[in-house]
């Protein structure tokens, strides 16, 4: 056998992801895990009860490949009621194994080898891997700090379009920067898509987790965009159930059909009783989500206050689970070195944002902390970081 049996196009992606690596490190060292973005509390009790009832009620065989009808109806109703975008649950909604499968199926189903896909850099780790599976090429447009938040230069977005461009892949609210793209920014994306007849694929898994009165605007709601946008989301973040892996894609029938074609051979279907639980949550648990959002905002503030007190330069997070900081505040030019030292020297785990960057130089000094953790754990982490910063200052 050759040195590695892994297909050439996937070699760059071998080994565990940065999230797995950092969670294992936290488990090994007993450090406070502010790395991988999963909450340490459960979702709404009524959702958990609905899934249990579905199991007890015998909903334990394959779901329809499109997903349970009750879930598709609940997804369509939320998009209509919350965002004013209407979808036919029969033909324009498909349920997937988390947003991750929807993203994979969309990229594999919509791209031919050699096609180009415009992405915003930094980008969620699965995007590059799925583009490699599809044989497509990522064309990154940088998100840069403009003094207020991370955003893109519209001219660079326009300049990224070429003859092989197939689609634009946009994540908002954005992991790891915390940016929630506003109408003006989305209008630039929409303009580029319309002018060049491009498809847009949006990853909106943090759609309900926005703070300080900032609201999430789906790209599909902008003029001329519903007919060319595939909107992806999932239950993981909205209902604190990242292990359930129930996601979905909504869009015009031909785009949804492309996703369905791929996903029926990737997984066919996923978690029948969990789909029933999520259908219940989407229909009945809006108040719970509102409380989650308020609580996450308080926890973000607790973390930012603690990091600032420890002398860190942080960047504002309008949404998501994440806050970024500049590792140079702690005397590290390199975020990877900082994140390697932190579990042992401070008892805290974070994610070097560079793992999500195409342009490694741009993300070198950025580190991501997750605040979807208990107040107790966040307090422990900031206390430890405060003490660590003090020892660094004394040593320096
Ligand atoms: N997109 C982004 C931006 C994410 O942060 C994540 C991680 N939760 C996902 C997609 C994956 O979502 P899911 O767990 O529903 O597959
Ligand atoms: N979305 C999670 C994060 O950004 C990670 C999910 C995973 O580990 N695949 O932390």
mmCIF file of C-alpha atoms and ligand atoms in Angstrom:
data_model
loop_
_atom_site.group_PDB
_atom_site.id
_atom_site.type_symbol
_atom_site.label_atom_id
_atom_site.label_comp_id
_atom_site.label_asym_id
_atom_site.label_seq_id
_atom_site.Cartn_x
_atom_site.Cartn_y
_atom_site.Cartn_z
ATOM 1 C CA UNK A 1 0.000 0.000 0.000
ATOM 2 C CA UNK A 2 1.200 3.553 -0.645
ATOM 3 C CA UNK A 3 2.186 5.691 2.353
ATOM 4 C CA UNK A 4 -1.370 6.967 2.794
ATOM 5 C CA UNK A 5 -4.479 5.479 1.219
ATOM 6 C CA UNK A 6 -6.264 8.847 1.477
ATOM 7 C CA UNK A 7 -7.306 10.330 -1.872
ATOM 8 C CA UNK A 8 -4.977 13.074 -3.032
ATOM 9 C CA UNK A 9 -7.644 15.781 -3.021
ATOM 10 C CA UNK A 10 -8.314 15.163 0.695
ATOM 11 C CA UNK A 11 -4.718 14.934 1.969
ATOM 12 C CA UNK A 12 -4.775 18.473 3.304
ATOM 13 C CA UNK A 13 -7.665 17.507 5.577
ATOM 14 C CA UNK A 14 -6.343 14.371 7.279
ATOM 15 C CA UNK A 15 -6.148 14.180 11.072
ATOM 16 C CA UNK A 16 -8.682 15.427 13.607
ATOM 17 C CA UNK A 17 -10.169 18.909 13.202
ATOM 18 C CA UNK A 18 -8.916 21.740 15.382
ATOM 19 C CA UNK A 19 -12.139 21.468 17.417
ATOM 20 C CA UNK A 20 -11.585 17.789 18.193
ATOM 21 C CA UNK A 21 -7.909 18.379 18.955
ATOM 22 C CA UNK A 22 -8.660 21.167 21.408
ATOM 23 C CA UNK A 23 -11.488 19.318 23.172
ATOM 24 C CA UNK A 24 -9.183 16.318 23.666
ATOM 25 C CA UNK A 25 -6.522 18.654 25.037
ATOM 26 C CA UNK A 26 -9.052 20.122 27.486
ATOM 27 C CA UNK A 27 -10.028 16.621 28.627
ATOM 28 C CA UNK A 28 -6.397 15.577 29.051
ATOM 29 C CA UNK A 29 -5.327 18.667 30.974
ATOM 30 C CA UNK A 30 -8.533 19.400 32.877
ATOM 31 C CA UNK A 31 -8.484 22.912 31.392
ATOM 32 C CA UNK A 32 -11.665 25.011 31.042
ATOM 33 C CA UNK A 33 -12.850 24.265 27.505
ATOM 34 C CA UNK A 34 -13.717 27.514 25.735
ATOM 35 C CA UNK A 35 -12.629 25.914 22.446
ATOM 36 C CA UNK A 36 -15.184 23.809 20.605
ATOM 37 C CA UNK A 37 -18.504 25.586 20.260
ATOM 38 C CA UNK A 38 -20.972 23.415 22.127
ATOM 39 C CA UNK A 39 -23.108 24.556 25.041
ATOM 40 C CA UNK A 40 -22.802 22.842 28.405
ATOM 41 C CA UNK A 41 -26.539 23.072 29.081
ATOM 42 C CA UNK A 42 -29.448 21.186 27.514
ATOM 43 C CA UNK A 43 -32.092 22.430 25.120
ATOM 44 C CA UNK A 44 -35.754 23.146 25.938
ATOM 45 C CA UNK A 45 -37.276 20.405 28.164
ATOM 46 C CA UNK A 46 -40.363 20.233 25.920
ATOM 47 C CA UNK A 47 -38.129 19.431 22.920
ATOM 48 C CA UNK A 48 -36.358 16.667 24.844
ATOM 49 C CA UNK A 49 -39.732 15.298 25.968
ATOM 50 C CA UNK A 50 -41.073 15.359 22.394
ATOM 51 C CA UNK A 51 -38.100 13.308 21.164
ATOM 52 C CA UNK A 52 -38.515 10.836 24.029
ATOM 53 C CA UNK A 53 -42.222 10.535 23.241
ATOM 54 C CA UNK A 54 -41.364 9.895 19.590
ATOM 55 C CA UNK A 55 -39.028 7.057 20.598
ATOM 56 C CA UNK A 56 -41.651 5.601 22.947
ATOM 57 C CA UNK A 57 -44.266 6.042 20.226
ATOM 58 C CA UNK A 58 -42.330 3.876 17.768
ATOM 59 C CA UNK A 59 -40.844 6.561 15.513
ATOM 60 C CA UNK A 60 -37.625 4.604 15.190
ATOM 61 C CA UNK A 61 -37.380 3.683 11.515
ATOM 62 C CA UNK A 62 -36.179 5.626 8.481
ATOM 63 C CA UNK A 63 -37.704 9.054 8.046
ATOM 64 C CA UNK A 64 -38.709 10.094 4.520
ATOM 65 C CA UNK A 65 -35.524 11.136 2.668
ATOM 66 C CA UNK A 66 -36.812 14.744 2.624
ATOM 67 C CA UNK A 67 -37.385 14.712 6.376
ATOM 68 C CA UNK A 68 -40.552 14.368 8.462
ATOM 69 C CA UNK A 69 -43.433 16.359 6.988
ATOM 70 C CA UNK A 70 -44.172 17.920 10.390
ATOM 71 C CA UNK A 71 -40.584 19.199 10.592
ATOM 72 C CA UNK A 72 -40.552 20.561 7.046
ATOM 73 C CA UNK A 73 -43.798 22.397 7.775
ATOM 74 C CA UNK A 74 -42.344 23.822 11.008
ATOM 75 C CA UNK A 75 -39.166 24.986 9.214
ATOM 76 C CA UNK A 76 -41.178 26.702 6.465
ATOM 77 C CA UNK A 77 -43.409 28.375 9.046
ATOM 78 C CA UNK A 78 -40.418 29.786 10.962
ATOM 79 C CA UNK A 79 -38.830 31.186 7.768
ATOM 80 C CA UNK A 80 -42.156 32.835 6.919
ATOM 81 C CA UNK A 81 -42.979 34.159 10.374
ATOM 82 C CA UNK A 82 -39.464 35.225 11.436
ATOM 83 C CA UNK A 83 -37.935 36.327 8.149
ATOM 84 C CA UNK A 84 -40.837 36.900 5.744
ATOM 85 C CA UNK A 85 -39.584 34.342 3.214
ATOM 86 C CA UNK A 86 -42.115 31.669 2.181
ATOM 87 C CA UNK A 87 -41.202 28.118 1.124
ATOM 88 C CA UNK A 88 -43.327 25.185 0.014
ATOM 89 C CA UNK A 89 -42.536 22.477 2.611
ATOM 90 C CA UNK A 90 -43.034 19.756 0.005
ATOM 91 C CA UNK A 91 -40.623 20.930 -2.667
ATOM 92 C CA UNK A 92 -38.553 23.706 -1.134
ATOM 93 C CA UNK A 93 -37.338 22.276 2.195
ATOM 94 C CA UNK A 94 -35.093 19.275 2.875
ATOM 95 C CA UNK A 95 -33.924 17.992 6.258
ATOM 96 C CA UNK A 96 -30.260 16.984 6.606
ATOM 97 C CA UNK A 97 -27.838 15.535 9.165
ATOM 98 C CA UNK A 98 -26.974 18.915 10.632
ATOM 99 C CA UNK A 99 -26.038 21.978 8.630
ATOM 100 C CA UNK A 100 -22.794 20.124 7.924
ATOM 101 C CA UNK A 101 -24.517 17.648 5.613
ATOM 102 C CA UNK A 102 -26.546 20.383 3.948
ATOM 103 C CA UNK A 103 -23.336 22.298 3.184
ATOM 104 C CA UNK A 104 -21.621 19.173 1.865
ATOM 105 C CA UNK A 105 -24.599 18.139 -0.256
ATOM 106 C CA UNK A 106 -25.006 21.675 -1.608
ATOM 107 C CA UNK A 107 -21.367 21.991 -2.658
ATOM 108 C CA UNK A 108 -21.160 18.484 -4.106
ATOM 109 C CA UNK A 109 -24.552 18.840 -5.779
ATOM 110 C CA UNK A 110 -24.041 22.283 -7.272
ATOM 111 C CA UNK A 111 -20.357 22.367 -8.268
ATOM 112 C CA UNK A 112 -18.575 20.652 -11.121
ATOM 113 C CA UNK A 113 -14.824 19.980 -10.846
ATOM 114 C CA UNK A 114 -12.960 23.188 -11.621
ATOM 115 C CA UNK A 115 -15.797 25.485 -10.574
ATOM 116 C CA UNK A 116 -14.924 28.372 -8.295
ATOM 117 C CA UNK A 117 -16.761 29.250 -5.096
ATOM 118 C CA UNK A 118 -16.416 32.637 -3.437
ATOM 119 C CA UNK A 119 -15.972 32.325 0.326
ATOM 120 C CA UNK A 120 -15.302 34.885 3.030
ATOM 121 C CA UNK A 121 -12.035 34.378 4.888
ATOM 122 C CA UNK A 122 -11.955 33.164 7.700
ATOM 123 C CA UNK A 123 -14.289 30.290 6.811
ATOM 124 C CA UNK A 124 -15.776 27.397 8.743
ATOM 125 C CA UNK A 125 -13.496 24.378 8.428
ATOM 126 C CA UNK A 126 -15.925 22.079 6.612
ATOM 127 C CA UNK A 127 -16.261 24.444 3.637
ATOM 128 C CA UNK A 128 -12.764 23.868 2.283
ATOM 129 C CA UNK A 129 -12.997 20.102 2.835
ATOM 130 C CA UNK A 130 -16.358 19.861 1.038
ATOM 131 C CA UNK A 131 -15.085 22.004 -1.826
ATOM 132 C CA UNK A 132 -12.183 19.575 -2.160
ATOM 133 C CA UNK A 133 -14.657 16.664 -2.240
ATOM 134 C CA UNK A 134 -16.542 18.459 -5.012
ATOM 135 C CA UNK A 135 -13.306 19.236 -6.893
ATOM 136 C CA UNK A 136 -14.154 22.943 -6.708
ATOM 137 C CA UNK A 137 -11.816 25.783 -5.751
ATOM 138 C CA UNK A 138 -12.327 28.304 -2.959
ATOM 139 C CA UNK A 139 -11.758 31.943 -3.904
ATOM 140 C CA UNK A 140 -11.410 33.812 -0.598
ATOM 141 C CA UNK A 141 -12.519 37.389 0.020
ATOM 142 C CA UNK A 142 -10.924 38.682 3.253
ATOM 143 C CA UNK A 143 -12.937 39.846 6.234
ATOM 144 C CA UNK A 144 -10.906 42.580 7.884
ATOM 145 C CA UNK A 145 -11.353 44.582 11.062
ATOM 146 C CA UNK A 146 -12.541 48.066 10.093
ATOM 147 C CA UNK A 147 -12.223 49.548 13.580
ATOM 148 C CA UNK A 148 -15.724 48.401 14.498
ATOM 149 C CA UNK A 149 -16.120 44.851 13.251
ATOM 150 C CA UNK A 150 -14.894 42.404 10.639
ATOM 151 C CA UNK A 151 -16.246 43.118 7.163
ATOM 152 C CA UNK A 152 -15.307 42.895 3.470
ATOM 153 C CA UNK A 153 -14.405 45.367 0.775
ATOM 154 C CA UNK A 154 -17.181 45.256 -1.887
ATOM 155 C CA UNK A 155 -14.610 45.887 -4.641
ATOM 156 C CA UNK A 156 -12.674 42.799 -3.608
ATOM 157 C CA UNK A 157 -15.875 40.794 -3.687
ATOM 158 C CA UNK A 158 -16.592 41.965 -7.241
ATOM 159 C CA UNK A 159 -13.012 41.298 -8.278
ATOM 160 C CA UNK A 160 -13.280 37.708 -7.022
ATOM 161 C CA UNK A 161 -15.846 36.805 -9.700
ATOM 162 C CA UNK A 162 -14.457 35.031 -12.754
ATOM 163 C CA UNK A 163 -15.724 32.920 -15.640
ATOM 164 C CA UNK A 164 -15.695 29.729 -13.515
ATOM 165 C CA UNK A 165 -17.489 31.228 -10.509
ATOM 166 C CA UNK A 166 -20.451 29.040 -9.629
ATOM 167 C CA UNK A 167 -21.628 30.293 -6.289
ATOM 168 C CA UNK A 168 -21.070 32.511 -3.270
ATOM 169 C CA UNK A 169 -20.975 30.827 0.139
ATOM 170 C CA UNK A 170 -21.838 33.174 3.001
ATOM 171 C CA UNK A 171 -21.973 32.523 6.735
ATOM 172 C CA UNK A 172 -23.926 35.023 8.853
ATOM 173 C CA UNK A 173 -23.845 35.390 11.835
ATOM 174 C CA UNK A 174 -20.223 34.598 11.162
ATOM 175 C CA UNK A 175 -17.991 32.074 12.904
ATOM 176 C CA UNK A 176 -15.380 33.026 14.190
ATOM 177 C CA UNK A 177 -15.583 36.838 13.834
ATOM 178 C CA UNK A 178 -19.053 37.290 15.364
ATOM 179 C CA UNK A 179 -20.068 39.656 12.556
ATOM 180 C CA UNK A 180 -23.752 39.751 11.607
ATOM 181 C CA UNK A 181 -23.833 41.095 8.059
ATOM 182 C CA UNK A 182 -26.150 44.070 7.705
ATOM 183 C CA UNK A 183 -28.455 44.975 4.847
ATOM 184 C CA UNK A 184 -25.861 47.119 3.088
ATOM 185 C CA UNK A 185 -23.278 44.328 3.111
ATOM 186 C CA UNK A 186 -25.844 41.773 2.005
ATOM 187 C CA UNK A 187 -26.945 44.111 -0.789
ATOM 188 C CA UNK A 188 -23.388 43.985 -2.176
ATOM 189 C CA UNK A 189 -23.459 40.185 -2.108
ATOM 190 C CA UNK A 190 -26.903 40.151 -3.710
ATOM 191 C CA UNK A 191 -25.805 42.611 -6.405
ATOM 192 C CA UNK A 192 -22.828 40.445 -7.342
ATOM 193 C CA UNK A 193 -25.006 37.312 -7.458
ATOM 194 C CA UNK A 194 -27.652 38.986 -9.628
ATOM 195 C CA UNK A 195 -25.176 40.677 -11.977
ATOM 196 C CA UNK A 196 -23.255 37.448 -12.620
ATOM 197 C CA UNK A 197 -26.159 35.016 -12.332
ATOM 198 C CA UNK A 198 -24.610 33.230 -9.348
ATOM 199 C CA UNK A 199 -26.216 30.970 -6.780
ATOM 200 C CA UNK A 200 -25.829 31.951 -3.108
ATOM 201 C CA UNK A 201 -25.547 29.371 -0.353
ATOM 202 C CA UNK A 202 -25.978 30.786 3.140
ATOM 203 C CA UNK A 203 -25.011 29.167 6.432
ATOM 204 C CA UNK A 204 -27.289 30.700 9.076
ATOM 205 C CA UNK A 205 -26.818 28.259 11.961
ATOM 206 C CA UNK A 206 -26.495 31.153 14.450
ATOM 207 C CA UNK A 207 -29.515 33.006 13.036
ATOM 208 C CA UNK A 208 -31.233 33.415 16.429
ATOM 209 C CA UNK A 209 -28.069 34.111 18.432
ATOM 210 C CA UNK A 210 -27.576 37.853 17.895
ATOM 211 C CA UNK A 211 -27.044 40.475 20.586
ATOM 212 C CA UNK A 212 -27.546 44.149 21.504
ATOM 213 C CA UNK A 213 -30.667 44.404 19.336
ATOM 214 C CA UNK A 214 -28.809 43.380 16.163
ATOM 215 C CA UNK A 215 -31.095 41.269 13.973
ATOM 216 C CA UNK A 216 -30.177 38.613 11.472
ATOM 217 C CA UNK A 217 -31.185 39.358 7.886
ATOM 218 C CA UNK A 218 -31.332 36.349 5.553
ATOM 219 C CA UNK A 219 -29.836 36.985 2.121
ATOM 220 C CA UNK A 220 -32.840 35.198 0.561
ATOM 221 C CA UNK A 221 -35.045 38.092 1.733
ATOM 222 C CA UNK A 222 -33.280 40.664 -0.464
ATOM 223 C CA UNK A 223 -34.777 41.616 -3.851
ATOM 224 C CA UNK A 224 -34.197 38.991 -6.519
ATOM 225 C CA UNK A 225 -32.446 36.624 -4.109
ATOM 226 C CA UNK A 226 -35.084 34.103 -3.085
ATOM 227 C CA UNK A 227 -34.924 32.399 -6.468
ATOM 228 C CA UNK A 228 -31.134 31.979 -6.364
ATOM 229 C CA UNK A 229 -30.406 31.364 -2.668
ATOM 230 C CA UNK A 230 -30.127 28.098 -0.783
ATOM 231 C CA UNK A 231 -30.549 28.872 2.924
ATOM 232 C CA UNK A 232 -29.023 26.422 5.398
ATOM 233 C CA UNK A 233 -29.606 26.284 9.124
ATOM 234 C CA UNK A 234 -29.906 23.763 11.927
ATOM 235 C CA UNK A 235 -31.280 23.033 15.378
ATOM 236 C CA UNK A 236 -27.876 22.583 17.018
ATOM 237 C CA UNK A 237 -27.256 26.170 18.115
ATOM 238 C CA UNK A 238 -30.822 27.447 18.310
ATOM 239 C CA UNK A 239 -31.878 24.694 20.716
ATOM 240 C CA UNK A 240 -28.540 23.815 22.378
ATOM 241 C CA UNK A 241 -28.577 20.349 20.819
ATOM 242 C CA UNK A 242 -25.383 20.218 18.777
ATOM 243 C CA UNK A 243 -25.249 16.419 19.115
ATOM 244 C CA UNK A 244 -28.642 15.891 17.500
ATOM 245 C CA UNK A 245 -27.416 16.877 14.036
ATOM 246 C CA UNK A 246 -30.749 17.967 12.619
ATOM 247 C CA UNK A 247 -30.304 20.612 9.927
ATOM 248 C CA UNK A 248 -32.037 21.743 6.784
ATOM 249 C CA UNK A 249 -31.838 23.611 3.501
ATOM 250 C CA UNK A 250 -34.576 25.828 2.032
ATOM 251 C CA UNK A 251 -34.689 27.346 -1.414
ATOM 252 C CA UNK A 252 -36.234 27.174 -4.841
ATOM 253 C CA UNK A 253 -37.092 23.590 -5.836
ATOM 254 C CA UNK A 254 -34.159 23.064 -8.265
ATOM 255 C CA UNK A 255 -31.572 24.027 -5.610
ATOM 256 C CA UNK A 256 -33.246 21.903 -2.945
ATOM 257 C CA UNK A 257 -33.453 19.039 -5.433
ATOM 258 C CA UNK A 258 -29.673 19.254 -5.932
ATOM 259 C CA UNK A 259 -29.163 18.904 -2.163
ATOM 260 C CA UNK A 260 -31.693 16.071 -1.930
ATOM 261 C CA UNK A 261 -30.017 14.169 -4.758
ATOM 262 C CA UNK A 262 -26.719 14.094 -2.861
ATOM 263 C CA UNK A 263 -27.995 13.686 0.686
ATOM 264 C CA UNK A 264 -30.123 10.654 -0.165
ATOM 265 C CA UNK A 265 -26.862 8.834 -0.923
ATOM 266 C CA UNK A 266 -24.827 10.342 1.913
ATOM 267 C CA UNK A 267 -27.171 9.517 4.796
ATOM 268 C CA UNK A 268 -30.603 9.101 3.175
ATOM 269 C CA UNK A 269 -32.191 10.285 6.425
ATOM 270 C CA UNK A 270 -31.284 11.140 9.980
ATOM 271 C CA UNK A 271 -32.613 10.779 13.547
ATOM 272 C CA UNK A 272 -36.386 10.289 13.072
ATOM 273 C CA UNK A 273 -37.360 10.922 16.728
ATOM 274 C CA UNK A 274 -34.970 13.863 16.940
ATOM 275 C CA UNK A 275 -36.674 15.399 13.908
ATOM 276 C CA UNK A 276 -39.953 15.116 15.814
ATOM 277 C CA UNK A 277 -38.351 16.868 18.796
ATOM 278 C CA UNK A 278 -37.035 19.704 16.634
ATOM 279 C CA UNK A 279 -40.430 20.118 14.922
ATOM 280 C CA UNK A 280 -41.918 20.635 18.384
ATOM 281 C CA UNK A 281 -39.204 23.111 19.386
ATOM 282 C CA UNK A 282 -39.532 25.197 16.204
ATOM 283 C CA UNK A 283 -43.267 25.437 16.788
ATOM 284 C CA UNK A 284 -43.442 25.933 20.557
ATOM 285 C CA UNK A 285 -40.101 27.054 22.018
ATOM 286 C CA UNK A 286 -39.553 30.620 20.752
ATOM 287 C CA UNK A 287 -39.579 31.987 24.330
ATOM 288 C CA UNK A 288 -36.888 29.526 25.351
ATOM 289 C CA UNK A 289 -34.721 30.714 22.437
ATOM 290 C CA UNK A 290 -35.258 34.346 23.486
ATOM 291 C CA UNK A 291 -34.021 33.498 26.980
ATOM 292 C CA UNK A 292 -31.034 31.643 25.537
ATOM 293 C CA UNK A 293 -30.129 34.702 23.501
ATOM 294 C CA UNK A 294 -30.326 37.007 26.555
ATOM 295 C CA UNK A 295 -28.302 34.599 28.618
ATOM 296 C CA UNK A 296 -25.641 34.261 25.892
ATOM 297 C CA UNK A 297 -25.388 38.047 25.687
ATOM 298 C CA UNK A 298 -24.741 38.192 29.450
ATOM 299 C CA UNK A 299 -22.168 35.418 29.170
ATOM 300 C CA UNK A 300 -20.462 37.179 26.253
ATOM 301 C CA UNK A 301 -20.244 40.307 28.407
ATOM 302 C CA UNK A 302 -18.838 38.340 31.335
ATOM 303 C CA UNK A 303 -16.143 36.836 29.112
ATOM 304 C CA UNK A 304 -15.252 40.102 27.361
ATOM 305 C CA UNK A 305 -15.049 41.961 30.687
ATOM 306 C CA UNK A 306 -12.760 39.276 32.107
ATOM 307 C CA UNK A 307 -10.547 39.158 29.016
ATOM 308 C CA UNK A 308 -10.298 42.941 28.965
ATOM 309 C CA UNK A 309 -9.408 43.010 32.670
ATOM 310 C CA UNK A 310 -6.659 40.483 31.882
ATOM 311 C CA UNK A 311 -5.274 43.016 29.395
ATOM 312 C CA UNK A 312 -6.538 41.417 26.180
ATOM 313 C CA UNK A 313 -7.625 43.269 23.099
ATOM 314 C CA UNK A 314 -10.936 41.699 22.093
ATOM 315 C CA UNK A 315 -13.079 42.229 19.003
ATOM 316 C CA UNK A 316 -16.819 42.836 19.274
ATOM 317 C CA UNK A 317 -19.170 39.905 18.693
ATOM 318 C CA UNK A 318 -22.634 40.816 17.401
ATOM 319 C CA UNK A 319 -23.715 37.181 17.240
ATOM 320 C CA UNK A 320 -22.635 33.501 17.456
ATOM 321 C CA UNK A 321 -20.991 31.732 20.396
ATOM 322 C CA UNK A 322 -17.600 33.383 19.910
ATOM 323 C CA UNK A 323 -15.330 36.271 20.824
ATOM 324 C CA UNK A 324 -11.914 36.737 19.261
ATOM 325 C CA UNK A 325 -8.868 38.279 20.892
ATOM 326 C CA UNK A 326 -5.405 39.332 19.809
ATOM 327 C CA UNK A 327 -2.801 36.928 21.197
ATOM 328 C CA UNK A 328 -0.211 39.712 21.054
ATOM 329 C CA UNK A 329 -1.916 41.162 24.165
ATOM 330 C CA UNK A 330 -0.419 38.183 26.003
ATOM 331 C CA UNK A 331 2.967 38.511 24.297
ATOM 332 C CA UNK A 332 2.355 35.863 21.606
ATOM 333 C CA UNK A 333 2.739 36.863 17.957
ATOM 334 C CA UNK A 334 1.324 33.483 17.038
ATOM 335 C CA UNK A 335 -2.139 32.346 18.151
ATOM 336 C CA UNK A 336 -1.250 28.680 17.708
ATOM 337 C CA UNK A 337 1.629 28.972 20.171
ATOM 338 C CA UNK A 338 -0.635 30.832 22.569
ATOM 339 C CA UNK A 339 -3.331 28.125 22.343
ATOM 340 C CA UNK A 340 -0.742 25.376 22.845
ATOM 341 C CA UNK A 341 0.642 27.077 25.972
ATOM 342 C CA UNK A 342 -2.698 28.093 27.463
ATOM 343 C CA UNK A 343 -4.051 24.712 28.683
ATOM 344 C CA UNK A 344 -0.826 23.908 30.561
ATOM 345 C CA UNK A 345 0.114 27.382 31.753
ATOM 346 C CA UNK A 346 -3.326 28.873 32.439
ATOM 347 C CA UNK A 347 -5.784 25.954 32.461
ATOM 348 C CA UNK A 348 -7.885 27.286 29.572
ATOM 349 C CA UNK A 349 -8.511 25.994 26.050
ATOM 350 C CA UNK A 350 -9.243 28.242 23.054
ATOM 351 C CA UNK A 351 -9.137 27.845 19.268
ATOM 352 C CA UNK A 352 -6.443 29.511 17.134
ATOM 353 C CA UNK A 353 -8.563 31.302 14.513
ATOM 354 C CA UNK A 354 -5.834 30.729 11.923
ATOM 355 C CA UNK A 355 -7.203 27.179 11.601
ATOM 356 C CA UNK A 356 -10.184 28.774 9.830
ATOM 357 C CA UNK A 357 -8.148 31.180 7.677
ATOM 358 C CA UNK A 358 -7.121 30.687 4.054
ATOM 359 C CA UNK A 359 -4.686 33.595 4.455
ATOM 360 C CA UNK A 360 -2.612 32.277 7.354
ATOM 361 C CA UNK A 361 -0.781 35.565 7.913
ATOM 362 C CA UNK A 362 -4.052 37.472 8.359
ATOM 363 C CA UNK A 363 -5.260 35.146 11.114
ATOM 364 C CA UNK A 364 -1.959 34.461 12.843
ATOM 365 C CA UNK A 365 -2.613 36.514 15.984
ATOM 366 C CA UNK A 366 -6.327 35.791 16.385
ATOM 367 C CA UNK A 367 -7.738 33.408 18.962
ATOM 368 C CA UNK A 368 -11.369 32.378 19.432
ATOM 369 C CA UNK A 369 -13.051 31.861 22.809
ATOM 370 C CA UNK A 370 -16.513 30.275 23.071
ATOM 371 C CA UNK A 371 -18.926 31.817 25.595
ATOM 372 C CA UNK A 372 -21.712 29.213 25.218
ATOM 373 C CA UNK A 373 -20.500 27.761 28.522
ATOM 374 C CA UNK A 374 -21.804 28.073 32.091
ATOM 375 C CA UNK A 375 -21.163 31.322 33.960
ATOM 376 C CA UNK A 376 -19.230 29.262 36.467
ATOM 377 C CA UNK A 377 -16.868 27.880 33.821
ATOM 378 C CA UNK A 378 -16.469 31.313 32.209
ATOM 379 C CA UNK A 379 -15.653 32.840 35.602
ATOM 380 C CA UNK A 380 -13.091 30.133 36.293
ATOM 381 C CA UNK A 381 -11.537 30.723 32.854
ATOM 382 C CA UNK A 382 -11.264 34.501 33.207
ATOM 383 C CA UNK A 383 -9.854 34.197 36.740
ATOM 384 C CA UNK A 384 -7.201 31.837 35.416
ATOM 385 C CA UNK A 385 -6.443 34.094 32.456
ATOM 386 C CA UNK A 386 -6.149 37.090 34.782
ATOM 387 C CA UNK A 387 -3.613 35.283 36.956
ATOM 388 C CA UNK A 388 -1.780 34.037 33.864
ATOM 389 C CA UNK A 389 -1.584 37.558 32.405
ATOM 390 C CA UNK A 390 -0.156 38.830 35.696
ATOM 391 C CA UNK A 391 2.581 36.160 35.675
ATOM 392 C CA UNK A 392 3.409 37.009 32.045
ATOM 393 C CA UNK A 393 3.738 40.664 32.956
ATOM 394 C CA UNK A 394 5.987 39.835 35.933
ATOM 395 C CA UNK A 395 8.079 37.499 33.761
ATOM 396 C CA UNK A 396 8.241 40.040 30.925
HETATM 397 N N1 LIG B 1 -21.651 26.201 10.155
HETATM 398 C C1 LIG B 1 -21.050 26.908 11.115
HETATM 399 C C2 LIG B 1 -20.634 28.307 10.838
HETATM 400 C C3 LIG B 1 -20.803 26.332 12.351
HETATM 401 O O1 LIG B 1 -20.197 27.030 13.307
HETATM 402 C C4 LIG B 1 -21.190 24.999 12.564
HETATM 403 C C5 LIG B 1 -20.845 24.337 13.867
HETATM 404 N N2 LIG B 1 -21.899 24.203 14.644
HETATM 405 C C6 LIG B 1 -21.845 24.311 11.555
HETATM 406 C C7 LIG B 1 -22.044 24.930 10.348
HETATM 407 C C8 LIG B 1 -22.296 22.888 11.708
HETATM 408 O O2 LIG B 1 -23.635 22.817 12.085
HETATM 409 P P1 LIG B 1 -24.299 21.410 12.467
HETATM 410 O O3 LIG B 1 -23.790 21.038 13.814
HETATM 411 O O4 LIG B 1 -25.759 21.674 12.438
HETATM 412 O O5 LIG B 1 -23.888 20.416 11.439
HETATM 413 N N1 LIG B 2 -19.123 24.568 15.031
HETATM 414 C C1 LIG B 2 -18.294 24.214 16.145
HETATM 415 C C2 LIG B 2 -17.283 25.320 16.394
HETATM 416 O O1 LIG B 2 -17.067 26.175 15.555
HETATM 417 C C3 LIG B 2 -17.520 22.937 15.930
HETATM 418 C C4 LIG B 2 -18.281 21.793 15.395
HETATM 419 C C5 LIG B 2 -17.352 20.627 15.177
HETATM 420 O O2 LIG B 2 -16.538 20.308 16.016
HETATM 421 N N2 LIG B 2 -17.457 20.047 14.027
HETATM 422 O O3 LIG B 2 -16.687 25.305 17.442
#
